[in-house]
């Protein structure tokens, strides 16, 4: 992540005409009293609620979107660019030359070396696949031929084969690469038997993973026999982050710009098969579900994201998880350019690559795309299908269950639309419901986040559990996490990691300060852990379960071994997410204060700026 000195950033800020920048996207800026106001450029509105302070360079929307920040964040948001690009943009406008600070220069040098390692690794794998007369390379070529991925496809996608046996390490050393860079790029690893460096991948067909510019940054490997695991990806590196990188984005971006649509699938061969069949705007996630970071990256180019889920149980689980992306940004009154999220579920037992192998597969896939459902409609239908709607009691339960999906949309036009959709569906099943009645039920659904009281209260002593139901027993809570808020889900995973991996527990307790868990059970579990550690006693799930029944289930709630991340990376990611949540809550409180207390707006704006900068810093660390 590029960094610039504070002196350069302040110089750029002082030299920038904030009003001139804002007027380029909000030409209706007018002076009203001592302040400047305009209609917010980030959502649709008829009367100005967007306030600009040219002296401080701050801006804030008091309307629906409640966005705010400084001139750098304004440029980032209006131009869909990252902070370093915003700095360069404003520096060029102001005629100021800026340089990376020494730490950033060192990081840029390391990044360049790792990219060179990955480039030579990709070339080595590809050359071995194309030219080696060895049996394993021949078997890989035969496999690709059976999948109708001929030599032209292998060349286009830079496919390769990892022979293992230290062949890659030997080659990279001959090219002058350092051992530590091979390890940092995760193409090599230290031998468990103390025999030096060994290849990370062996006896696998290799799919290079590239960034949007087409530079290899990581690799995925597939076995050609029945051994497990079938696929493995590179672990996270300074170049590769599975929560924001996507396979095939470099191939898909041109089509995405034209079509304004992207298809999101689950595997490498799915992307290649679809692209070969004419569906070029296709990408795949890399060992994780589609994340908010993925959606943010894609929405810079497209206005429609279509999830393609395999027609099996795992595909349906992934489909159900997609509801996490439902929020007010999907509604046009809260976003100037809302992205449409649609869903296609393939026939049972098929994936996109299978479908493309059939003679009629291309046409069948087109028909499925034409029938894609909006994500919200799909999610509501899935919830309704869980209930016997011919029975009045079941219809009531179905309404209470499905309306929770609409909770993040409260007050939006989309909420009203889908309230009407729910009312129609339940009425057709034998009920007698109206949109108004569904909206009344929705009004009483607790949003999946903390409730903020009206009185002033700092984030440090704010009790997120106020007003929450504690009637659910621990075991039920652990086995049914749908009852938890997003921050409680993070706490749940953090505790599970601490229980399942003692090294993670020790790292978290020694290196981080956890002020409080928000859920009472998780708070009690963490306190018990610290007590046992202080006494030198065993902190196993069984011991904890004796003190707090239900805790033992956390040990098996996640499979951390298959995550592909180190213990430290897992712990750091969860802790960063907890800090993000705390800062997001603090920002919401400050924004609420801004709306109620205009006399002290400067103080609130300064507090908002400080909290926003800290949040940006943490997110930078988390995704760097």
Coordinates of C-alpha atoms in Angstrom, one line a residue, residues 157-568:
X157 CA -4.8 -18.6 -19.3
X158 CA -1.1 -19.4 -18.7
X159 CA -2.0 -22.8 -17.3
X160 CA 0.9 -24.9 -16.0
X161 CA 2.0 -28.0 -14.1
X162 CA 3.9 -28.2 -10.8
X163 CA 6.2 -31.2 -10.8
X164 CA 7.6 -30.6 -7.3
X165 CA 10.7 -32.2 -6.0
X166 CA 12.5 -28.8 -5.6
X167 CA 12.5 -28.2 -9.4
X168 CA 10.9 -24.7 -9.0
X169 CA 13.2 -23.6 -6.1
X170 CA 16.3 -24.7 -8.2
X171 CA 15.0 -22.7 -11.2
X172 CA 14.2 -19.6 -9.2
X173 CA 17.6 -19.6 -7.6
X174 CA 19.1 -19.8 -11.1
X175 CA 17.2 -16.6 -11.9
X176 CA 18.7 -14.9 -9.0
X177 CA 15.7 -14.9 -6.6
X178 CA 16.2 -15.0 -2.9
X179 CA 14.9 -17.8 -0.7
X180 CA 13.0 -15.4 1.6
X181 CA 11.2 -13.9 -1.4
X182 CA 10.1 -17.3 -2.6
X183 CA 8.7 -18.0 0.8
X184 CA 7.1 -14.6 1.1
X185 CA 5.4 -15.2 -2.3
X186 CA 4.3 -18.6 -1.0
X187 CA 5.7 -20.5 -4.0
X188 CA 8.2 -22.3 -1.7
X189 CA 8.2 -23.3 1.9
X190 CA 10.6 -24.5 4.6
X191 CA 10.8 -28.3 4.7
X192 CA 9.2 -29.9 7.8
X193 CA 12.2 -32.3 8.0
X194 CA 14.9 -29.6 8.1
X195 CA 16.0 -30.2 4.5
X196 CA 15.9 -26.6 3.4
X197 CA 13.4 -25.1 0.9
X198 CA 10.9 -27.1 -1.0
X199 CA 8.3 -26.3 -3.7
X200 CA 4.9 -25.2 -2.3
X201 CA 3.0 -27.0 -5.1
X202 CA 3.7 -30.4 -6.5
X203 CA 1.9 -32.9 -8.8
X204 CA -0.8 -30.4 -9.5
X205 CA -2.3 -28.6 -12.5
X206 CA -1.6 -24.9 -11.9
X207 CA -3.9 -22.0 -12.4
X208 CA -2.0 -18.7 -12.0
X209 CA -4.1 -16.1 -10.2
X210 CA -3.6 -12.6 -11.6
X211 CA -4.4 -9.1 -10.5
X212 CA -6.6 -6.8 -12.6
X213 CA -3.5 -5.8 -14.6
X214 CA -2.7 -9.4 -15.5
X215 CA 0.3 -9.8 -13.2
X216 CA 0.6 -13.2 -11.5
X217 CA 0.2 -12.8 -7.7
X218 CA -0.7 -16.3 -6.5
X219 CA -1.5 -19.8 -7.7
X220 CA -4.2 -22.5 -7.4
X221 CA -3.4 -26.2 -7.9
X222 CA -5.7 -29.1 -8.8
X223 CA -4.8 -32.8 -8.4
X224 CA -5.5 -35.0 -11.4
X225 CA -6.4 -38.1 -9.4
X226 CA -8.8 -38.7 -6.5
X227 CA -6.4 -37.5 -3.7
X228 CA -7.4 -34.8 -1.3
X229 CA -7.6 -31.8 -1.1
X230 CA -8.7 -31.5 -4.7
X231 CA -7.7 -27.8 -4.8
X232 CA -5.3 -25.7 -2.9
X233 CA -4.6 -22.0 -3.2
X234 CA -1.6 -19.9 -2.2
X235 CA -1.9 -18.6 1.3
X236 CA -2.3 -14.9 1.8
X237 CA 0.8 -12.9 0.9
X238 CA 1.7 -9.2 0.5
X239 CA 0.4 -9.6 -3.1
X240 CA -2.6 -11.9 -2.6
X241 CA -5.7 -11.4 -0.5
X242 CA -8.5 -13.9 -1.1
X243 CA -11.1 -11.5 0.3
X244 CA -10.5 -9.0 -2.5
X245 CA -8.8 -10.8 -5.3
X246 CA -10.9 -12.7 -7.9
X247 CA -9.8 -15.3 -10.5
X248 CA -10.2 -14.2 -14.1
X249 CA -10.7 -10.4 -13.4
X250 CA -8.0 -9.5 -15.8
X251 CA -9.7 -11.5 -18.6
X252 CA -13.2 -10.3 -17.7
X253 CA -12.7 -6.5 -17.2
X254 CA -13.1 -5.5 -20.8
X255 CA -16.4 -7.3 -21.1
X256 CA -17.5 -6.0 -17.7
X257 CA -17.0 -2.4 -18.9
X258 CA -19.2 -3.1 -22.0
X259 CA -21.8 -5.4 -20.4
X260 CA -21.9 -3.6 -17.0
X261 CA -22.5 -7.2 -15.6
X262 CA -20.3 -9.7 -14.0
X263 CA -21.0 -13.4 -13.4
X264 CA -19.5 -14.8 -10.1
X265 CA -18.8 -18.6 -10.0
X266 CA -17.0 -20.9 -7.7
X267 CA -14.1 -22.5 -9.6
X268 CA -11.2 -21.9 -12.0
X269 CA -12.5 -24.3 -14.7
X270 CA -15.9 -22.7 -14.5
X271 CA -14.5 -19.3 -15.4
X272 CA -12.4 -20.8 -18.3
X273 CA -15.3 -22.9 -19.6
X274 CA -17.8 -20.0 -19.5
X275 CA -15.3 -17.5 -21.0
X276 CA -14.5 -20.0 -23.8
X277 CA -18.2 -20.3 -24.5
X278 CA -18.7 -16.6 -24.9
X279 CA -19.6 -15.6 -21.4
X280 CA -16.4 -13.5 -20.9
X281 CA -17.6 -11.3 -18.0
X282 CA -17.0 -14.1 -15.5
X283 CA -14.8 -14.3 -12.3
X284 CA -14.4 -16.7 -9.4
X285 CA -13.9 -16.3 -5.7
X286 CA -10.8 -17.9 -4.2
X287 CA -11.6 -20.2 -1.3
X288 CA -14.1 -17.8 0.3
X289 CA -17.6 -16.6 -0.3
X290 CA -18.0 -13.3 -2.2
X291 CA -17.1 -10.6 0.3
X292 CA -18.1 -6.9 0.8
X293 CA -14.6 -6.0 -0.5
X294 CA -15.2 -8.1 -3.7
X295 CA -18.6 -6.3 -4.2
X296 CA -16.9 -2.9 -3.8
X297 CA -14.2 -3.8 -6.4
X298 CA -16.7 -5.1 -8.9
X299 CA -19.2 -2.3 -8.4
X300 CA -16.6 0.2 -9.7
X301 CA -17.2 -1.3 -13.1
X302 CA -20.6 -3.0 -13.2
X303 CA -24.1 -2.3 -12.0
X304 CA -25.2 -5.9 -11.9
X305 CA -23.5 -8.9 -10.1
X306 CA -25.0 -12.3 -10.9
X307 CA -24.1 -15.1 -8.4
X308 CA -23.9 -18.5 -10.1
X309 CA -24.4 -21.3 -7.5
X310 CA -23.7 -25.0 -8.1
X311 CA -26.8 -27.2 -7.8
X312 CA -25.6 -29.1 -4.8
X313 CA -25.8 -28.7 -1.0
X314 CA -22.5 -26.6 -0.8
X315 CA -23.9 -24.3 -3.5
X316 CA -27.1 -23.8 -1.6
X317 CA -25.1 -23.0 1.6
X318 CA -23.1 -20.4 -0.4
X319 CA -26.4 -19.0 -1.7
X320 CA -27.8 -18.6 1.7
X321 CA -24.7 -16.8 2.9
X322 CA -25.1 -14.2 0.1
X323 CA -27.8 -12.5 2.0
X324 CA -25.0 -10.8 4.0
X325 CA -24.7 -8.3 1.1
X326 CA -28.3 -7.1 1.5
X327 CA -28.3 -3.5 2.7
X328 CA -29.6 0.0 1.8
X329 CA -26.9 0.5 -0.9
X330 CA -29.1 -1.7 -3.1
X331 CA -31.9 0.9 -3.0
X332 CA -31.7 3.9 -5.4
X333 CA -32.6 6.5 -2.7
X334 CA -29.6 5.6 -0.7
X335 CA -27.0 5.2 -3.4
X336 CA -26.4 7.2 -6.5
X337 CA -25.4 4.0 -8.4
X338 CA -26.9 1.0 -6.7
X339 CA -25.6 -2.4 -7.8
X340 CA -28.2 -5.1 -8.6
X341 CA -27.4 -8.5 -7.0
X342 CA -29.0 -11.5 -8.8
X343 CA -28.9 -15.2 -8.3
X344 CA -28.9 -18.2 -10.6
X345 CA -29.0 -21.7 -9.2
X346 CA -27.9 -24.5 -11.6
X347 CA -29.6 -27.8 -11.9
X348 CA -28.9 -30.4 -9.2
X349 CA -25.4 -31.9 -9.5
X350 CA -24.0 -29.5 -12.2
X351 CA -21.6 -26.7 -12.3
X352 CA -20.9 -24.2 -15.1
X353 CA -18.0 -26.2 -16.5
X354 CA -20.2 -29.3 -16.7
X355 CA -23.0 -27.4 -18.4
X356 CA -20.6 -26.0 -21.1
X357 CA -19.5 -29.5 -22.0
X358 CA -23.1 -30.4 -23.1
X359 CA -24.2 -29.6 -26.7
X360 CA -27.1 -27.5 -25.5
X361 CA -25.3 -26.2 -22.4
X362 CA -24.7 -22.7 -23.8
X363 CA -28.3 -22.2 -24.7
X364 CA -29.5 -23.6 -21.3
X365 CA -27.2 -21.3 -19.5
X366 CA -28.5 -18.3 -21.4
X367 CA -32.0 -19.3 -20.4
X368 CA -31.0 -19.6 -16.7
X369 CA -29.4 -16.2 -16.8
X370 CA -32.6 -14.7 -18.3
X371 CA -34.5 -16.2 -15.3
X372 CA -32.1 -14.9 -12.7
X373 CA -33.8 -13.8 -9.5
X374 CA -33.0 -10.7 -7.5
X375 CA -31.0 -11.8 -4.4
X376 CA -33.6 -10.5 -2.0
X377 CA -36.5 -12.4 -3.8
X378 CA -34.4 -15.5 -3.9
X379 CA -33.6 -15.3 -0.2
X380 CA -37.2 -14.7 0.7
X381 CA -38.3 -17.7 -1.3
X382 CA -35.7 -19.9 0.3
X383 CA -37.0 -18.8 3.8
X384 CA -40.6 -19.4 2.8
X385 CA -39.8 -22.9 1.5
X386 CA -38.7 -23.9 5.0
X387 CA -42.3 -23.7 6.2
X388 CA -45.6 -25.5 5.6
X389 CA -47.5 -22.4 4.4
X390 CA -50.9 -24.1 4.3
X391 CA -51.0 -24.1 8.1
X392 CA -51.8 -20.7 9.7
X393 CA -49.3 -21.2 12.5
X394 CA -46.6 -22.0 10.0
X395 CA -47.4 -18.9 7.9
X396 CA -46.9 -16.7 11.0
X397 CA -43.5 -18.3 11.7
X398 CA -42.6 -18.0 8.0
X399 CA -43.4 -14.2 8.1
X400 CA -41.3 -13.6 11.2
X401 CA -38.5 -15.6 9.7
X402 CA -38.4 -14.2 6.2
X403 CA -39.0 -10.5 7.2
X404 CA -35.6 -10.5 9.0
X405 CA -34.0 -10.5 5.6
X406 CA -35.5 -7.0 5.0
X407 CA -34.3 -5.6 8.3
X408 CA -31.2 -3.9 6.8
X409 CA -33.6 -2.2 4.3
X410 CA -36.0 -0.6 6.8
X411 CA -37.5 2.6 5.5
X412 CA -36.4 2.1 1.9
X413 CA -38.5 1.7 -1.2
X414 CA -37.1 -1.8 -1.6
X415 CA -38.4 -2.7 1.8
X416 CA -41.9 -1.6 0.8
X417 CA -41.7 -3.5 -2.5
X418 CA -40.6 -6.8 -0.9
X419 CA -43.1 -6.3 1.9
X420 CA -45.7 -6.4 -0.8
X421 CA -44.0 -9.5 -2.3
X422 CA -44.2 -11.3 1.0
X423 CA -47.8 -10.3 1.6
X424 CA -48.7 -11.7 -1.9
X425 CA -46.8 -14.9 -1.4
X426 CA -48.4 -15.6 2.0
X427 CA -51.9 -14.6 0.8
X428 CA -51.6 -17.1 -2.1
X429 CA -50.8 -19.8 0.4
X430 CA -54.1 -19.2 2.2
X431 CA -53.4 -16.1 4.4
X432 CA -54.8 -12.6 4.2
X433 CA -51.9 -10.2 4.5
X434 CA -51.3 -6.7 3.3
X435 CA -48.1 -4.8 2.6
X436 CA -48.9 -2.5 5.6
X437 CA -49.2 -5.5 8.0
X438 CA -45.8 -6.9 6.8
X439 CA -44.2 -3.5 7.3
X440 CA -45.6 -3.4 10.8
X441 CA -43.9 -6.7 11.6
X442 CA -40.7 -5.4 9.9
X443 CA -40.7 -2.3 12.1
X444 CA -40.4 -4.5 15.2
X445 CA -37.5 -6.6 13.9
X446 CA -34.3 -5.6 15.5
X447 CA -31.6 -4.6 13.0
X448 CA -28.5 -6.8 13.1
X449 CA -26.4 -4.2 14.8
X450 CA -26.2 -2.3 18.1
X451 CA -29.0 -0.1 19.2
X452 CA -27.8 3.4 20.0
X453 CA -29.6 5.4 22.7
X454 CA -30.4 9.1 22.3
X455 CA -28.3 10.3 25.2
X456 CA -24.6 11.1 24.8
X457 CA -22.4 8.1 25.5
X458 CA -18.8 7.3 24.5
X459 CA -18.1 4.1 22.6
X460 CA -15.9 2.8 25.4
X461 CA -18.7 2.4 28.0
X462 CA -21.6 1.8 25.5
X463 CA -23.5 -1.4 26.3
X464 CA -24.3 -3.1 23.0
X465 CA -26.3 -5.8 24.8
X466 CA -28.9 -3.3 26.2
X467 CA -32.3 -4.4 25.1
X468 CA -31.2 -7.8 23.7
X469 CA -33.0 -11.0 24.5
X470 CA -30.9 -13.3 26.7
X471 CA -33.5 -16.1 26.8
X472 CA -31.7 -18.3 24.3
X473 CA -29.6 -21.0 25.9
X474 CA -25.9 -21.1 25.1
X475 CA -25.9 -24.4 23.1
X476 CA -28.8 -23.2 20.9
X477 CA -27.0 -19.9 20.4
X478 CA -23.8 -21.6 19.2
X479 CA -25.6 -24.0 16.9
X480 CA -27.8 -21.3 15.4
X481 CA -25.6 -18.2 14.8
X482 CA -28.4 -16.6 12.7
X483 CA -29.6 -15.0 16.0
X484 CA -26.3 -13.1 16.4
X485 CA -25.4 -9.6 15.3
X486 CA -22.4 -9.2 12.9
X487 CA -20.1 -8.1 15.7
X488 CA -21.2 -11.1 17.8
X489 CA -20.4 -13.4 14.9
X490 CA -16.8 -12.0 14.8
X491 CA -16.6 -12.6 18.6
X492 CA -17.9 -16.2 18.1
X493 CA -15.2 -16.9 15.5
X494 CA -12.5 -15.3 17.6
X495 CA -13.4 -17.4 20.7
X496 CA -13.6 -20.6 18.5
X497 CA -10.1 -19.9 17.2
X498 CA -8.8 -19.3 20.8
X499 CA -10.3 -22.6 21.9
X500 CA -9.3 -24.7 18.9
X501 CA -5.7 -23.3 18.5
X502 CA -3.9 -22.6 21.8
X503 CA -1.1 -20.7 19.9
X504 CA -3.8 -18.3 18.7
X505 CA -5.1 -17.8 22.2
X506 CA -1.7 -17.1 23.6
X507 CA -1.0 -14.6 20.7
X508 CA -4.3 -12.8 21.2
X509 CA -3.9 -12.5 25.0
X510 CA -0.3 -11.4 24.9
X511 CA -0.4 -9.0 22.0
X512 CA -3.8 -7.5 22.0
X513 CA -6.0 -5.8 24.6
X514 CA -9.7 -6.9 24.4
X515 CA -11.6 -4.4 26.4
X516 CA -14.9 -6.3 26.2
X517 CA -16.9 -8.8 24.3
X518 CA -20.4 -7.6 23.6
X519 CA -22.3 -10.8 24.2
X520 CA -22.6 -11.9 27.8
X521 CA -21.7 -15.6 27.2
X522 CA -18.7 -14.7 25.1
X523 CA -17.6 -12.2 27.7
X524 CA -17.9 -14.9 30.4
X525 CA -16.0 -17.4 28.3
X526 CA -13.1 -15.0 27.7
X527 CA -13.0 -14.1 31.4
X528 CA -12.8 -17.8 32.3
X529 CA -10.0 -18.3 29.8
X530 CA -7.9 -15.5 31.3
X531 CA -8.6 -16.9 34.8
X532 CA -7.4 -20.4 33.7
X533 CA -4.3 -19.0 32.0
X534 CA -3.4 -17.1 35.1
X535 CA -3.7 -20.3 37.2
X536 CA -1.7 -22.3 34.6
X537 CA -4.7 -24.6 34.1
X538 CA -6.0 -26.3 31.0
X539 CA -8.1 -24.1 28.7
X540 CA -9.6 -27.0 26.6
X541 CA -13.1 -26.9 25.3
X542 CA -14.1 -29.6 27.7
X543 CA -12.8 -27.7 30.7
X544 CA -14.5 -24.5 29.6
X545 CA -17.7 -26.4 28.9
X546 CA -17.9 -27.5 32.5
X547 CA -18.0 -23.9 33.6
X548 CA -20.1 -22.5 30.8
X549 CA -22.2 -25.2 29.1
X550 CA -22.4 -25.0 25.3
X551 CA -18.8 -23.7 24.8
X552 CA -17.5 -27.0 23.6
X553 CA -19.5 -26.7 20.4
X554 CA -17.4 -23.7 19.5
X555 CA -14.3 -26.0 19.0
X556 CA -15.9 -27.6 16.0
X557 CA -17.9 -24.6 14.7
X558 CA -15.0 -23.7 12.2
X559 CA -12.4 -25.6 10.3
X560 CA -9.4 -23.3 10.7
X561 CA -7.0 -25.9 9.2
X562 CA -8.6 -25.5 5.8
X563 CA -8.6 -21.7 5.8
X564 CA -5.1 -21.4 4.2
X565 CA -4.2 -18.7 6.6
X566 CA -1.6 -18.7 9.4
X567 CA -2.8 -18.5 13.1
X568 CA -1.5 -14.9 13.3

